[in-house]
Amino acid sequence: DQQVKQNSPSLSVQEGRISILNCDYTNSMFDYFLWYKKYPAEGPTFLISISSIKDKNEDGRFTVFLNKSAKHLSLHIVPSQPGDSAVYFCAGNTPLVFGKGTRLSVIA
Amino acid sequence: DVKVTQSSRYLVKRTGEKVFLECVQDMDHENMFWYRQDPGLGLRLIYFSYDVKMKEKGDIPEGYSVSREKKERFSLILESASTNQTSMYLCAIGTTGYQNYGYTFGSGTRLTVV
């Protein structure tokens, strides 16, 4: 049973526009949600997190929104840059349970 | 900055071999994890450890074992490698406050079993 679901395997966005990556979860016991970014041949790097008691967390160009009633979270990247092209994983804790990832391509 | 070192970036082993993947951290953290990453399947937890000589099964422990004799080193063992264990293996540590700050991952070991 997949506890964390990322239903879009890939997403293409124009440079400068908004990227929205979505994630759904089934485990109501998660108390934190985290987003990771992964480039090929590298380990994932932590991007941003949100506590289950909050509905929004912002860090520079990255904002994560949490809708607990819908068991849904989303990562917004504004403005998108070519260097943002990577695979993005959503995860709930603990220990971290990851979704399958969404490959973001930002086109110049 | 915390450093997580995985001993090999690329490894090729034969079916049936016993394989050791090593992970070493430099900051005395208790929590260490092994994941594998496969296309279309994301990162899946194999084993984790919250202290020396302690281990817990993750979601896919079959065919694997682990060893944590010292705090800084967490080894993943493939008892008899099989082709379906060809994958990218990632070690991670949970630093203080990792619930909200996340794990630190190593660079990964890409294992090919032939």
GROMACS .gro file of C-alpha atoms in nm:
model
  222
    1ASP     CA    1   0.000   0.000   0.000
    2GLN     CA    2   0.151   0.329  -0.110
    3GLN     CA    3   0.144   0.575   0.175
    4VAL     CA    4   0.277   0.863  -0.035
    5LYS     CA    5   0.170   0.908  -0.395
    6GLN     CA    6   0.304   1.132  -0.667
    7ASN     CA    7   0.075   1.069  -0.959
    8SER     CA    8   0.257   1.276  -1.219
    9PRO     CA    9   0.581   1.109  -1.331
   10SER     CA   10   0.689   1.417  -1.523
   11LEU     CA   11   0.621   1.787  -1.567
   12SER     CA   12   0.752   2.043  -1.816
   13VAL     CA   13   0.743   2.415  -1.744
   14GLN     CA   14   0.873   2.725  -1.919
   15GLU     CA   15   1.148   2.919  -1.747
   16GLY     CA   16   1.005   3.198  -1.532
   17ARG     CA   17   0.666   3.031  -1.489
   18ILE     CA   18   0.532   2.850  -1.184
   19SER     CA   19   0.598   2.479  -1.129
   20ILE     CA   20   0.342   2.293  -0.917
   21LEU     CA   21   0.427   1.944  -0.798
   22ASN     CA   22   0.158   1.744  -0.622
   23CYS     CA   23   0.160   1.472  -0.360
   24ASP     CA   24  -0.113   1.273  -0.186
   25TYR     CA   25  -0.078   1.064   0.128
   26THR     CA   26  -0.283   0.805   0.314
   27ASN     CA   27  -0.106   0.784   0.652
   28SER     CA   28  -0.267   1.028   0.894
   29MET     CA   29   0.014   0.967   1.144
   30PHE     CA   30   0.271   1.161   0.946
   31ASP     CA   31   0.369   1.466   1.146
   32TYR     CA   32   0.608   1.618   0.896
   33PHE     CA   33   0.620   1.624   0.520
   34LEU     CA   34   0.938   1.691   0.328
   35TRP     CA   35   1.040   1.757  -0.031
   36TYR     CA   36   1.369   1.638  -0.174
   37LYS     CA   37   1.538   1.718  -0.502
   38LYS     CA   38   1.758   1.469  -0.684
   39TYR     CA   39   1.997   1.510  -0.973
   40PRO     CA   40   2.123   1.202  -1.163
   41ALA     CA   41   2.410   1.015  -0.994
   42GLU     CA   42   2.373   1.217  -0.674
   43GLY     CA   43   2.197   1.157  -0.346
   44PRO     CA   44   1.871   1.343  -0.279
   45THR     CA   45   1.902   1.682  -0.109
   46PHE     CA   46   1.651   1.824   0.135
   47LEU     CA   47   1.451   2.115  -0.005
   48ILE     CA   48   1.172   2.219   0.230
   49SER     CA   49   0.944   2.070   0.495
   50ILE     CA   50   0.611   2.141   0.657
   51SER     CA   51   0.469   2.037   0.990
   52SER     CA   52   0.128   1.871   0.988
   53ILE     CA   53  -0.004   2.151   1.209
   54LYS     CA   54   0.068   2.413   0.945
   55ASP     CA   55  -0.081   2.475   0.604
   56LYS     CA   56   0.199   2.667   0.438
   57ASN     CA   57   0.574   2.703   0.456
   58GLU     CA   58   0.783   2.929   0.238
   59ASP     CA   59   1.154   2.942   0.164
   60GLY     CA   60   1.262   3.176  -0.111
   61ARG     CA   61   1.122   3.053  -0.442
   62PHE     CA   62   0.982   2.739  -0.282
   63THR     CA   63   0.647   2.715  -0.104
   64VAL     CA   64   0.481   2.401   0.026
   65PHE     CA   65   0.107   2.389   0.091
   66LEU     CA   66  -0.065   2.126   0.304
   67ASN     CA   67  -0.435   2.042   0.290
   68LYS     CA   68  -0.489   1.793   0.571
   69SER     CA   69  -0.855   1.732   0.502
   70ALA     CA   70  -0.770   1.629   0.146
   71LYS     CA   71  -0.445   1.459   0.251
   72HIS     CA   72  -0.273   1.654  -0.020
   73LEU     CA   73   0.037   1.868  -0.041
   74SER     CA   74   0.195   2.064  -0.320
   75LEU     CA   75   0.528   2.228  -0.389
   76HIS     CA   76   0.527   2.557  -0.579
   77ILE     CA   77   0.843   2.689  -0.743
   78VAL     CA   78   0.825   3.050  -0.857
   79PRO     CA   79   0.989   3.152  -1.081
   80SER     CA   80   1.112   2.824  -1.226
   81GLN     CA   81   1.473   2.813  -1.345
   82PRO     CA   82   1.655   2.564  -1.569
   83GLY     CA   83   1.866   2.457  -1.269
   84ASP     CA   84   1.546   2.335  -1.103
   85SER     CA   85   1.529   2.051  -1.354
   86ALA     CA   86   1.555   1.737  -1.140
   87VAL     CA   87   1.344   1.462  -0.986
   88TYR     CA   88   1.141   1.579  -0.688
   89PHE     CA   89   1.035   1.341  -0.412
   90CYS     CA   90   0.768   1.401  -0.154
   91ALA     CA   91   0.805   1.217   0.179
   92GLY     CA   92   0.630   1.170   0.511
   93ASN     CA   93   0.803   1.072   0.838
   94THR     CA   94   0.920   0.877   1.040
   95PRO     CA   95   1.123   0.698   0.906
   96LEU     CA   96   1.084   0.877   0.577
   97VAL     CA   97   0.844   0.719   0.330
   98PHE     CA   98   0.891   0.853  -0.022
   99GLY     CA   99   0.667   0.889  -0.323
  100LYS     CA  100   0.781   0.768  -0.664
  101GLY     CA  101   0.900   1.112  -0.770
  102THR     CA  102   0.816   1.366  -1.039
  103ARG     CA  103   1.071   1.463  -1.302
  104LEU     CA  104   1.059   1.839  -1.355
  105SER     CA  105   1.199   1.985  -1.675
  106VAL     CA  106   1.230   2.363  -1.692
  107ILE     CA  107   1.267   2.476  -2.050
  108ALA     CA  108   1.463   2.792  -2.126
  109ASP     CA  109   2.847   2.019   0.729
  110VAL     CA  110   2.762   1.656   0.793
  111LYS     CA  111   2.932   1.414   0.559
  112VAL     CA  112   2.793   1.074   0.456
  113THR     CA  113   3.039   0.861   0.262
  114GLN     CA  114   2.948   0.554   0.063
  115SER     CA  115   3.253   0.348  -0.016
  116SER     CA  116   3.187   0.286  -0.386
  117ARG     CA  117   3.008   0.489  -0.653
  118TYR     CA  118   2.983   0.198  -0.898
  119LEU     CA  119   2.999  -0.174  -0.833
  120VAL     CA  120   2.955  -0.479  -1.054
  121LYS     CA  121   2.902  -0.816  -0.888
  122ARG     CA  122   2.811  -1.164  -1.003
  123THR     CA  123   2.491  -1.347  -0.913
  124GLY     CA  124   2.535  -1.538  -0.589
  125GLU     CA  125   2.816  -1.323  -0.453
  126LYS     CA  126   2.801  -1.177  -0.104
  127VAL     CA  127   2.811  -0.799  -0.136
  128PHE     CA  128   2.896  -0.541   0.127
  129LEU     CA  129   2.794  -0.177   0.087
  130GLU     CA  130   2.952   0.054   0.339
  131CYS     CA  131   2.828   0.384   0.473
  132VAL     CA  132   3.028   0.604   0.709
  133GLN     CA  133   2.922   0.930   0.875
  134ASP     CA  134   3.146   1.179   1.048
  135MET     CA  135   2.919   1.337   1.307
  136ASP     CA  136   2.816   1.079   1.568
  137HIS     CA  137   2.449   1.063   1.468
  138GLU     CA  138   2.235   0.779   1.595
  139ASN     CA  139   1.995   0.737   1.306
  140MET     CA  140   2.108   0.573   0.983
  141PHE     CA  141   1.905   0.438   0.692
  142TRP     CA  142   1.948   0.236   0.373
  143TYR     CA  143   1.723   0.299   0.073
  144ARG     CA  144   1.724   0.177  -0.283
  145GLN     CA  145   1.608   0.386  -0.576
  146ASP     CA  146   1.460   0.232  -0.889
  147PRO     CA  147   1.302   0.411  -1.186
  148GLY     CA  148   0.928   0.444  -1.139
  149LEU     CA  149   0.944   0.310  -0.782
  150GLY     CA  150   1.101   0.601  -0.595
  151LEU     CA  151   1.308   0.545  -0.282
  152ARG     CA  152   1.222   0.240  -0.077
  153LEU     CA  153   1.347   0.178   0.276
  154ILE     CA  154   1.544  -0.143   0.324
  155TYR     CA  155   1.673  -0.123   0.682
  156PHE     CA  156   1.742   0.140   0.944
  157SER     CA  157   1.918   0.171   1.276
  158TYR     CA  158   1.867   0.407   1.566
  159ASP     CA  159   2.176   0.298   1.760
  160VAL     CA  160   2.478   0.068   1.766
  161LYS     CA  161   2.385  -0.299   1.728
  162MET     CA  162   2.025  -0.201   1.673
  163LYS     CA  163   1.844  -0.262   1.343
  164GLU     CA  164   1.490  -0.244   1.215
  165LYS     CA  165   1.340  -0.378   0.893
  166GLY     CA  166   1.208  -0.130   0.646
  167ASP     CA  167   0.961  -0.195   0.367
  168ILE     CA  168   1.175  -0.428   0.153
  169PRO     CA  169   1.427  -0.614   0.374
  170GLU     CA  170   1.412  -0.948   0.190
  171GLY     CA  171   1.750  -1.054   0.058
  172TYR     CA  172   1.936  -0.799   0.270
  173SER     CA  173   2.088  -0.775   0.615
  174VAL     CA  174   2.271  -0.496   0.796
  175SER     CA  175   2.545  -0.449   1.050
  176ARG     CA  176   2.605  -0.160   1.290
  177GLU     CA  177   2.900  -0.244   1.513
  178LYS     CA  178   3.016   0.116   1.546
  179LYS     CA  179   2.807   0.429   1.555
  180GLU     CA  180   2.966   0.584   1.250
  181ARG     CA  181   2.936   0.284   1.019
  182PHE     CA  182   2.623   0.116   0.883
  183SER     CA  183   2.676  -0.169   0.638
  184LEU     CA  184   2.423  -0.319   0.400
  185ILE     CA  185   2.483  -0.683   0.309
  186LEU     CA  186   2.342  -0.871   0.014
  187GLU     CA  187   2.376  -1.231   0.128
  188SER     CA  188   2.353  -1.379  -0.223
  189ALA     CA  189   2.325  -1.112  -0.490
  190SER     CA  190   2.057  -1.150  -0.753
  191THR     CA  191   1.988  -0.955  -1.071
  192ASN     CA  192   1.675  -0.797  -0.920
  193GLN     CA  193   1.901  -0.628  -0.667
  194THR     CA  194   2.059  -0.419  -0.942
  195SER     CA  195   1.979  -0.069  -0.822
  196MET     CA  196   2.103   0.262  -0.682
  197TYR     CA  197   2.163   0.223  -0.307
  198LEU     CA  198   2.147   0.531  -0.088
  199CYS     CA  199   2.256   0.567   0.271
  200ALA     CA  200   2.113   0.847   0.484
  201ILE     CA  201   2.155   0.983   0.832
  202GLY     CA  202   1.899   1.163   1.043
  203THR     CA  203   2.054   1.463   1.210
  204THR     CA  204   1.917   1.643   1.513
  205GLY     CA  205   1.576   1.777   1.425
  206TYR     CA  206   1.567   1.557   1.120
  207GLN     CA  207   1.191   1.533   1.143
  208ASN     CA  208   1.168   1.879   0.999
  209TYR     CA  209   1.513   1.929   0.851
  210GLY     CA  210   1.530   1.601   0.670
  211TYR     CA  211   1.794   1.341   0.617
  212THR     CA  212   2.141   1.384   0.471
  213PHE     CA  213   2.209   1.135   0.196
  214GLY     CA  214   2.531   0.995   0.059
  215SER     CA  215   2.606   1.011  -0.314
  216GLY     CA  216   2.484   0.658  -0.369
  217THR     CA  217   2.627   0.330  -0.495
  218ARG     CA  218   2.506   0.205  -0.828
  219LEU     CA  219   2.519  -0.173  -0.806
  220THR     CA  220   2.489  -0.395  -1.110
  221VAL     CA  221   2.446  -0.769  -1.057
  222VAL     CA  222   2.528  -0.978  -1.364
   0.00000   0.00000   0.00000
